[in-house]
mmCIF file of C-alpha atoms and ligand atoms in Angstrom:
data_model
loop_
_atom_site.group_PDB
_atom_site.id
_atom_site.type_symbol
_atom_site.label_atom_id
_atom_site.label_comp_id
_atom_site.label_asym_id
_atom_site.label_seq_id
_atom_site.Cartn_x
_atom_site.Cartn_y
_atom_site.Cartn_z
ATOM 1 C CA UNK A 104 33.863 46.180 -38.845
ATOM 2 C CA UNK A 105 35.904 43.309 -40.282
ATOM 3 C CA UNK A 106 39.218 44.901 -41.213
ATOM 4 C CA UNK A 107 40.113 41.982 -43.458
ATOM 5 C CA UNK A 108 37.091 42.824 -45.638
ATOM 6 C CA UNK A 109 37.868 46.522 -45.987
ATOM 7 C CA UNK A 110 37.933 47.641 -49.624
ATOM 8 C CA UNK A 111 40.115 50.698 -50.099
ATOM 9 C CA UNK A 112 39.719 53.176 -52.932
ATOM 10 C CA UNK A 113 42.541 52.827 -55.444
ATOM 11 C CA UNK A 114 43.600 56.428 -54.730
ATOM 12 C CA UNK A 115 43.271 56.092 -50.927
ATOM 13 C CA UNK A 116 46.809 57.349 -50.274
ATOM 14 C CA UNK A 117 47.201 59.702 -53.242
ATOM 15 C CA UNK A 118 49.738 62.474 -52.520
ATOM 16 C CA UNK A 119 50.490 61.069 -49.050
ATOM 17 C CA UNK A 120 54.109 60.743 -47.930
ATOM 18 C CA UNK A 121 54.547 57.648 -45.794
ATOM 19 C CA UNK A 122 57.612 56.242 -44.060
ATOM 20 C CA UNK A 123 57.706 52.461 -43.666
ATOM 21 C CA UNK A 124 60.361 50.967 -41.405
ATOM 22 C CA UNK A 125 61.659 47.505 -42.214
ATOM 23 C CA UNK A 126 60.417 47.895 -45.779
ATOM 24 C CA UNK A 127 62.939 45.506 -47.320
ATOM 25 C CA UNK A 128 61.242 42.263 -46.343
ATOM 26 C CA UNK A 129 58.151 40.527 -44.985
ATOM 27 C CA UNK A 130 55.086 42.587 -44.088
ATOM 28 C CA UNK A 131 56.906 45.920 -44.468
ATOM 29 C CA UNK A 132 57.902 45.138 -48.044
ATOM 30 C CA UNK A 133 54.326 44.259 -48.985
ATOM 31 C CA UNK A 134 52.940 47.308 -47.154
ATOM 32 C CA UNK A 135 55.353 49.589 -49.036
ATOM 33 C CA UNK A 136 54.202 48.147 -52.361
ATOM 34 C CA UNK A 137 50.558 48.310 -51.378
ATOM 35 C CA UNK A 138 50.759 51.910 -50.108
ATOM 36 C CA UNK A 139 52.606 52.945 -53.282
ATOM 37 C CA UNK A 140 50.009 51.250 -55.472
ATOM 38 C CA UNK A 141 47.333 53.226 -53.619
ATOM 39 C CA UNK A 142 49.048 56.472 -54.555
ATOM 40 C CA UNK A 143 51.516 57.132 -51.733
ATOM 41 C CA UNK A 144 55.069 58.335 -52.088
ATOM 42 C CA UNK A 145 56.750 55.799 -49.838
ATOM 43 C CA UNK A 146 59.970 56.328 -47.929
ATOM 44 C CA UNK A 147 61.593 52.917 -47.686
ATOM 45 C CA UNK A 148 63.527 52.439 -44.469
ATOM 46 C CA UNK A 149 65.603 49.360 -43.685
ATOM 47 C CA UNK A 150 69.026 48.207 -42.617
ATOM 48 C CA UNK A 151 69.922 46.259 -45.800
ATOM 49 C CA UNK A 152 70.405 48.652 -48.722
ATOM 50 C CA UNK A 153 70.218 46.093 -51.525
ATOM 51 C CA UNK A 154 66.806 44.846 -50.334
ATOM 52 C CA UNK A 155 65.544 48.440 -50.382
ATOM 53 C CA UNK A 156 66.906 48.947 -53.892
ATOM 54 C CA UNK A 157 65.017 45.883 -55.144
ATOM 55 C CA UNK A 158 61.713 47.127 -53.758
ATOM 56 C CA UNK A 159 62.460 50.647 -55.033
ATOM 57 C CA UNK A 160 62.862 49.261 -58.579
ATOM 58 C CA UNK A 161 59.716 47.167 -58.223
ATOM 59 C CA UNK A 162 57.660 50.204 -57.208
ATOM 60 C CA UNK A 163 59.068 52.279 -60.070
ATOM 61 C CA UNK A 164 58.403 49.533 -62.611
ATOM 62 C CA UNK A 165 54.758 49.395 -61.499
ATOM 63 C CA UNK A 166 54.354 53.066 -62.338
ATOM 64 C CA UNK A 167 53.644 54.087 -58.731
ATOM 65 C CA UNK A 168 55.009 57.392 -57.364
ATOM 66 C CA UNK A 169 58.796 57.459 -57.142
ATOM 67 C CA UNK A 170 59.850 56.228 -53.684
ATOM 68 C CA UNK A 171 62.784 57.316 -51.520
ATOM 69 C CA UNK A 172 65.308 55.151 -49.643
ATOM 70 C CA UNK A 173 66.463 55.715 -46.068
ATOM 71 C CA UNK A 174 68.873 53.078 -44.718
ATOM 72 C CA UNK A 175 69.436 53.078 -40.952
ATOM 73 C CA UNK A 176 70.489 50.338 -38.546
ATOM 74 C CA UNK A 177 67.976 50.852 -35.740
ATOM 75 C CA UNK A 178 69.819 48.866 -33.087
ATOM 76 C CA UNK A 179 72.741 51.307 -33.052
ATOM 77 C CA UNK A 180 71.261 54.562 -34.408
ATOM 78 C CA UNK A 181 72.778 57.647 -32.754
ATOM 79 C CA UNK A 182 71.128 61.030 -32.117
ATOM 80 C CA UNK A 183 73.145 62.315 -35.100
ATOM 81 C CA UNK A 184 71.695 59.547 -37.329
ATOM 82 C CA UNK A 185 68.163 60.573 -36.346
ATOM 83 C CA UNK A 186 69.011 64.230 -36.915
ATOM 84 C CA UNK A 187 70.243 63.424 -40.438
ATOM 85 C CA UNK A 188 67.138 61.344 -41.154
ATOM 86 C CA UNK A 189 64.807 64.157 -40.087
ATOM 87 C CA UNK A 190 66.871 66.652 -42.049
ATOM 88 C CA UNK A 191 66.711 64.508 -45.201
ATOM 89 C CA UNK A 192 62.930 64.063 -44.984
ATOM 90 C CA UNK A 193 62.444 67.702 -44.127
ATOM 91 C CA UNK A 194 64.465 68.909 -47.136
ATOM 92 C CA UNK A 195 62.991 66.382 -49.552
ATOM 93 C CA UNK A 196 59.322 66.549 -48.555
ATOM 94 C CA UNK A 197 58.759 69.220 -45.890
ATOM 95 C CA UNK A 198 56.120 67.071 -44.201
ATOM 96 C CA UNK A 199 55.171 63.502 -43.406
ATOM 97 C CA UNK A 200 51.632 62.063 -43.579
ATOM 98 C CA UNK A 201 52.261 58.710 -41.983
ATOM 99 C CA UNK A 202 54.670 56.249 -40.418
ATOM 100 C CA UNK A 203 54.315 52.485 -40.362
ATOM 101 C CA UNK A 204 56.606 51.315 -37.562
ATOM 102 C CA UNK A 205 57.007 47.815 -38.864
ATOM 103 C CA UNK A 206 60.698 46.899 -38.343
ATOM 104 C CA UNK A 207 61.130 44.358 -35.595
ATOM 105 C CA UNK A 208 63.203 41.443 -34.378
ATOM 106 C CA UNK A 209 62.181 38.288 -32.573
ATOM 107 C CA UNK A 210 65.018 37.781 -30.119
ATOM 108 C CA UNK A 211 65.068 34.368 -28.456
ATOM 109 C CA UNK A 212 62.190 32.044 -27.628
ATOM 110 C CA UNK A 213 63.369 31.214 -24.114
ATOM 111 C CA UNK A 214 62.408 31.667 -20.462
ATOM 112 C CA UNK A 215 63.259 34.999 -18.799
ATOM 113 C CA UNK A 216 65.327 32.990 -16.308
ATOM 114 C CA UNK A 217 67.731 32.192 -19.138
ATOM 115 C CA UNK A 218 67.146 35.186 -21.427
ATOM 116 C CA UNK A 219 70.468 36.609 -22.740
ATOM 117 C CA UNK A 220 70.727 40.240 -21.629
ATOM 118 C CA UNK A 221 72.464 41.366 -24.837
ATOM 119 C CA UNK A 222 69.562 39.963 -26.899
ATOM 120 C CA UNK A 223 67.124 41.713 -24.538
ATOM 121 C CA UNK A 224 68.902 45.038 -25.191
ATOM 122 C CA UNK A 225 68.834 44.525 -28.948
ATOM 123 C CA UNK A 226 65.128 43.651 -29.049
ATOM 124 C CA UNK A 227 64.253 46.653 -26.885
ATOM 125 C CA UNK A 228 66.402 48.939 -29.069
ATOM 126 C CA UNK A 229 64.744 47.883 -32.337
ATOM 127 C CA UNK A 230 61.157 47.118 -31.252
ATOM 128 C CA UNK A 231 60.640 49.811 -28.609
ATOM 129 C CA UNK A 232 63.299 52.531 -28.390
ATOM 130 C CA UNK A 233 63.608 53.143 -32.147
ATOM 131 C CA UNK A 234 59.869 53.625 -32.865
ATOM 132 C CA UNK A 235 59.565 55.910 -29.845
ATOM 133 C CA UNK A 236 62.588 58.060 -30.773
ATOM 134 C CA UNK A 237 61.696 58.107 -34.460
ATOM 135 C CA UNK A 238 58.146 59.253 -33.687
ATOM 136 C CA UNK A 239 59.344 61.938 -31.281
ATOM 137 C CA UNK A 240 61.898 63.237 -33.794
ATOM 138 C CA UNK A 241 59.419 63.216 -36.678
ATOM 139 C CA UNK A 242 56.467 64.812 -34.839
ATOM 140 C CA UNK A 243 57.262 68.313 -36.165
ATOM 141 C CA UNK A 244 57.164 66.938 -39.737
ATOM 142 C CA UNK A 245 53.963 64.984 -39.017
ATOM 143 C CA UNK A 246 52.499 68.211 -37.637
ATOM 144 C CA UNK A 247 52.932 69.753 -41.113
ATOM 145 C CA UNK A 248 50.409 67.250 -42.519
ATOM 146 C CA UNK A 249 46.696 68.114 -42.573
ATOM 147 C CA UNK A 250 46.169 64.805 -40.732
ATOM 148 C CA UNK A 251 48.837 62.179 -40.123
ATOM 149 C CA UNK A 252 48.605 58.523 -39.120
ATOM 150 C CA UNK A 253 51.250 56.712 -37.082
ATOM 151 C CA UNK A 254 50.885 52.936 -36.913
ATOM 152 C CA UNK A 255 52.896 50.669 -34.614
ATOM 153 C CA UNK A 256 53.299 46.933 -35.274
ATOM 154 C CA UNK A 257 52.142 44.983 -32.250
ATOM 155 C CA UNK A 258 51.522 41.269 -31.793
ATOM 156 C CA UNK A 259 49.238 38.816 -30.046
ATOM 157 C CA UNK A 260 51.905 38.633 -27.333
ATOM 158 C CA UNK A 261 51.758 42.433 -27.111
ATOM 159 C CA UNK A 262 48.285 42.179 -25.624
ATOM 160 C CA UNK A 263 49.137 39.651 -22.936
ATOM 161 C CA UNK A 264 52.597 38.507 -21.794
ATOM 162 C CA UNK A 265 53.329 35.051 -23.153
ATOM 163 C CA UNK A 266 55.765 32.472 -21.837
ATOM 164 C CA UNK A 267 59.057 32.088 -23.677
ATOM 165 C CA UNK A 268 58.532 35.196 -25.798
ATOM 166 C CA UNK A 269 60.807 37.215 -23.487
ATOM 167 C CA UNK A 270 61.863 40.682 -24.614
ATOM 168 C CA UNK A 271 59.679 40.451 -27.739
ATOM 169 C CA UNK A 272 56.496 40.182 -25.678
ATOM 170 C CA UNK A 273 57.647 42.934 -23.288
ATOM 171 C CA UNK A 274 58.595 45.235 -26.186
ATOM 172 C CA UNK A 275 55.223 44.774 -27.895
ATOM 173 C CA UNK A 276 53.232 45.376 -24.700
ATOM 174 C CA UNK A 277 55.324 48.521 -24.171
ATOM 175 C CA UNK A 278 54.825 49.751 -27.753
ATOM 176 C CA UNK A 279 51.066 49.507 -27.226
ATOM 177 C CA UNK A 280 51.568 51.792 -24.205
ATOM 178 C CA UNK A 281 53.711 54.203 -26.237
ATOM 179 C CA UNK A 282 50.965 54.389 -28.872
ATOM 180 C CA UNK A 283 48.285 55.029 -26.240
ATOM 181 C CA UNK A 284 50.308 57.788 -24.563
ATOM 182 C CA UNK A 285 51.007 59.631 -27.814
ATOM 183 C CA UNK A 286 47.318 59.229 -28.679
ATOM 184 C CA UNK A 287 46.014 60.487 -25.325
ATOM 185 C CA UNK A 288 48.471 63.349 -24.925
ATOM 186 C CA UNK A 289 47.574 64.832 -28.327
ATOM 187 C CA UNK A 290 50.450 67.318 -28.394
ATOM 188 C CA UNK A 291 49.724 67.670 -32.115
ATOM 189 C CA UNK A 292 45.968 67.103 -32.545
ATOM 190 C CA UNK A 293 46.344 66.392 -36.271
ATOM 191 C CA UNK A 294 48.453 63.276 -35.594
ATOM 192 C CA UNK A 295 46.800 59.993 -34.590
ATOM 193 C CA UNK A 296 48.402 56.810 -33.266
ATOM 194 C CA UNK A 297 47.216 53.218 -33.453
ATOM 195 C CA UNK A 298 48.564 49.692 -33.206
ATOM 196 C CA UNK A 299 48.104 46.771 -35.544
ATOM 197 C CA UNK A 300 48.541 43.103 -34.764
ATOM 198 C CA UNK A 301 49.149 41.367 -38.101
ATOM 199 C CA UNK A 302 48.357 37.923 -36.676
ATOM 200 C CA UNK A 303 50.235 34.840 -37.843
ATOM 201 C CA UNK A 304 51.715 35.837 -41.211
ATOM 202 C CA UNK A 305 53.982 34.008 -43.660
ATOM 203 C CA UNK A 306 57.365 35.749 -43.180
ATOM 204 C CA UNK A 307 60.927 34.935 -42.138
ATOM 205 C CA UNK A 308 60.210 36.075 -38.578
ATOM 206 C CA UNK A 309 57.229 33.752 -38.216
ATOM 207 C CA UNK A 310 59.256 30.836 -39.619
ATOM 208 C CA UNK A 311 61.980 31.522 -37.055
ATOM 209 C CA UNK A 312 59.423 31.630 -34.219
ATOM 210 C CA UNK A 313 57.630 28.450 -35.377
ATOM 211 C CA UNK A 314 60.160 26.348 -37.328
ATOM 212 C CA UNK A 315 57.892 23.277 -37.478
ATOM 213 C CA UNK A 316 54.865 25.066 -38.870
ATOM 214 C CA UNK A 317 53.740 24.732 -42.493
ATOM 215 C CA UNK A 318 54.028 28.277 -43.908
ATOM 216 C CA UNK A 319 51.263 27.481 -46.388
ATOM 217 C CA UNK A 320 48.803 27.326 -43.482
ATOM 218 C CA UNK A 321 49.409 31.034 -42.790
ATOM 219 C CA UNK A 322 48.028 34.255 -44.205
ATOM 220 C CA UNK A 323 50.377 35.945 -46.668
ATOM 221 C CA UNK A 324 51.394 39.578 -46.132
ATOM 222 C CA UNK A 325 49.183 40.481 -49.134
ATOM 223 C CA UNK A 326 46.120 39.044 -47.349
ATOM 224 C CA UNK A 327 46.484 41.363 -44.355
ATOM 225 C CA UNK A 328 46.926 44.575 -46.366
ATOM 226 C CA UNK A 329 43.295 45.773 -46.084
ATOM 227 C CA UNK A 330 43.808 46.529 -42.370
ATOM 228 C CA UNK A 331 47.177 48.203 -43.038
ATOM 229 C CA UNK A 332 45.552 50.417 -45.666
ATOM 230 C CA UNK A 333 42.590 51.149 -43.428
ATOM 231 C CA UNK A 334 44.720 52.476 -40.560
ATOM 232 C CA UNK A 335 46.889 54.586 -42.859
ATOM 233 C CA UNK A 336 44.049 56.099 -44.885
ATOM 234 C CA UNK A 337 41.284 58.605 -44.226
ATOM 235 C CA UNK A 338 38.574 56.002 -43.641
ATOM 236 C CA UNK A 339 40.007 55.540 -40.112
ATOM 237 C CA UNK A 340 40.348 59.285 -39.477
ATOM 238 C CA UNK A 341 38.377 59.075 -36.217
ATOM 239 C CA UNK A 342 40.524 56.247 -34.837
ATOM 240 C CA UNK A 343 43.146 57.249 -32.255
ATOM 241 C CA UNK A 344 44.644 55.095 -29.485
ATOM 242 C CA UNK A 345 43.177 51.847 -30.803
ATOM 243 C CA UNK A 346 44.777 48.476 -31.394
ATOM 244 C CA UNK A 347 43.362 46.325 -34.166
ATOM 245 C CA UNK A 348 43.809 42.773 -35.428
ATOM 246 C CA UNK A 349 44.549 42.662 -39.166
ATOM 247 C CA UNK A 350 43.000 39.218 -39.594
ATOM 248 C CA UNK A 351 39.719 40.048 -37.860
HETATM 249 P P1 NAP B 570 60.545 40.136 -40.964
HETATM 250 O O1 NAP B 570 60.142 39.398 -42.190
HETATM 251 O O2 NAP B 570 61.632 39.575 -40.114
HETATM 252 O O3 NAP B 570 60.915 41.634 -41.404
HETATM 253 C C1 NAP B 570 61.346 42.552 -40.436
HETATM 254 C C2 NAP B 570 61.907 43.772 -41.120
HETATM 255 O O4 NAP B 570 62.487 44.620 -40.110
HETATM 256 C C3 NAP B 570 63.018 43.448 -42.116
HETATM 257 O O5 NAP B 570 62.867 44.249 -43.273
HETATM 258 C C4 NAP B 570 64.277 43.813 -41.357
HETATM 259 O O6 NAP B 570 65.357 44.222 -42.167
HETATM 260 C C5 NAP B 570 63.801 44.983 -40.510
HETATM 261 N N1 NAP B 570 64.690 45.163 -39.355
HETATM 262 C C6 NAP B 570 64.959 44.252 -38.384
HETATM 263 N N2 NAP B 570 65.880 44.737 -37.536
HETATM 264 C C7 NAP B 570 66.216 45.970 -37.988
HETATM 265 C C8 NAP B 570 67.138 46.952 -37.548
HETATM 266 N N3 NAP B 570 67.926 46.761 -36.493
HETATM 267 N N4 NAP B 570 67.226 48.117 -38.232
HETATM 268 C C9 NAP B 570 66.471 48.312 -39.327
HETATM 269 N N5 NAP B 570 65.582 47.414 -39.809
HETATM 270 C C10 NAP B 570 65.460 46.257 -39.147
HETATM 271 O O7 NAP B 570 59.312 40.352 -39.995
HETATM 272 P P2 NAP B 570 57.738 40.406 -40.273
HETATM 273 O O8 NAP B 570 57.181 39.098 -39.917
HETATM 274 O O9 NAP B 570 57.475 41.016 -41.595
HETATM 275 O O10 NAP B 570 57.276 41.406 -39.107
HETATM 276 C C11 NAP B 570 56.952 42.769 -39.305
HETATM 277 C C12 NAP B 570 56.385 43.318 -38.003
HETATM 278 O O11 NAP B 570 55.207 42.608 -37.663
HETATM 279 C C13 NAP B 570 57.331 43.163 -36.822
HETATM 280 O O12 NAP B 570 57.250 44.298 -35.996
HETATM 281 C C14 NAP B 570 56.789 41.939 -36.100
HETATM 282 O O13 NAP B 570 57.104 41.954 -34.735
HETATM 283 C C15 NAP B 570 55.310 42.081 -36.344
HETATM 284 N N6 NAP B 570 54.565 40.800 -36.273
HETATM 285 C C16 NAP B 570 54.743 39.815 -37.205
HETATM 286 C C17 NAP B 570 54.004 38.625 -37.111
HETATM 287 C C18 NAP B 570 54.134 37.514 -38.123
HETATM 288 O O14 NAP B 570 53.455 36.487 -37.981
HETATM 289 N N7 NAP B 570 54.937 37.646 -39.155
HETATM 290 C C19 NAP B 570 53.095 38.448 -36.065
HETATM 291 C C20 NAP B 570 52.943 39.457 -35.117
HETATM 292 C C21 NAP B 570 53.668 40.633 -35.249
HETATM 293 P P3 NAP B 570 66.265 43.123 -42.938
HETATM 294 O O15 NAP B 570 65.375 42.564 -44.003
HETATM 295 O O16 NAP B 570 67.370 43.931 -43.483
HETATM 296 O O17 NAP B 570 66.659 42.117 -41.915
#
């Protein structure tokens, strides 16, 4: 099927509780709005509180279900931070129906021979370690859902290593492996795991990666939402361990 042509029901995510990481900007911001407008109660995660407050107000003003805000700096999150996050979600909702692991950083576009090790560590912490730890910590809450969907943001360079993408490419290839392992191991059979490659999309990250490109030539985050809705909603219930391209 062509994911870009998927037409979701307006109540696709009614009564679902969905955590979106990196919800303050770019694709995550648009996904949070889109999920909320399809009925979900969205938990807005990010590292910049004022960006989360803006999107919170926007969701409320649209009459969508009241969201929640969860600020956490993923590059330095401690076990105690994760414990508090799980505790907060557990007390407030008692379950979780989905996670969109969207937060990510680009790092540097340079050869591995010259790749700064501190940047490598940061990219791995945000793009790989955080989604793994967050998923592991939240599995008991996901297990409380009748069926939960966990979606990891991948990339074209997460399918095949690409020159001068350094830690970013390695982290995305590894997150595809993390998704496949969770999917195959099925410790909680009601939780499924898939990856999504948004494809070239008009955001700050893309502009940083391709400074000479005309942003108007790119898909907007709104244009790729059908695939994001598809993976989070029941129409993809049978899908587990897959990796899809949002612009296909
Ligand atoms: P973006 O505009 O740069 O947004 C990334 C989001 O992640 C921001 O909200 C950012 O928060 C958050 N974030 C970054 N580091 C964080 C940290 N340490 N702790 C908490 N939150 C953090 O990027 P995007 O283009 O929307 O990308 C979204 C996802 O799609 C990423 O995983 C990216 O790798 C993937 N992707 C994007 C493209 C593309 O063309 N855009 C292509 C392939 C894959 P702040 O706003 O506070 O900085």
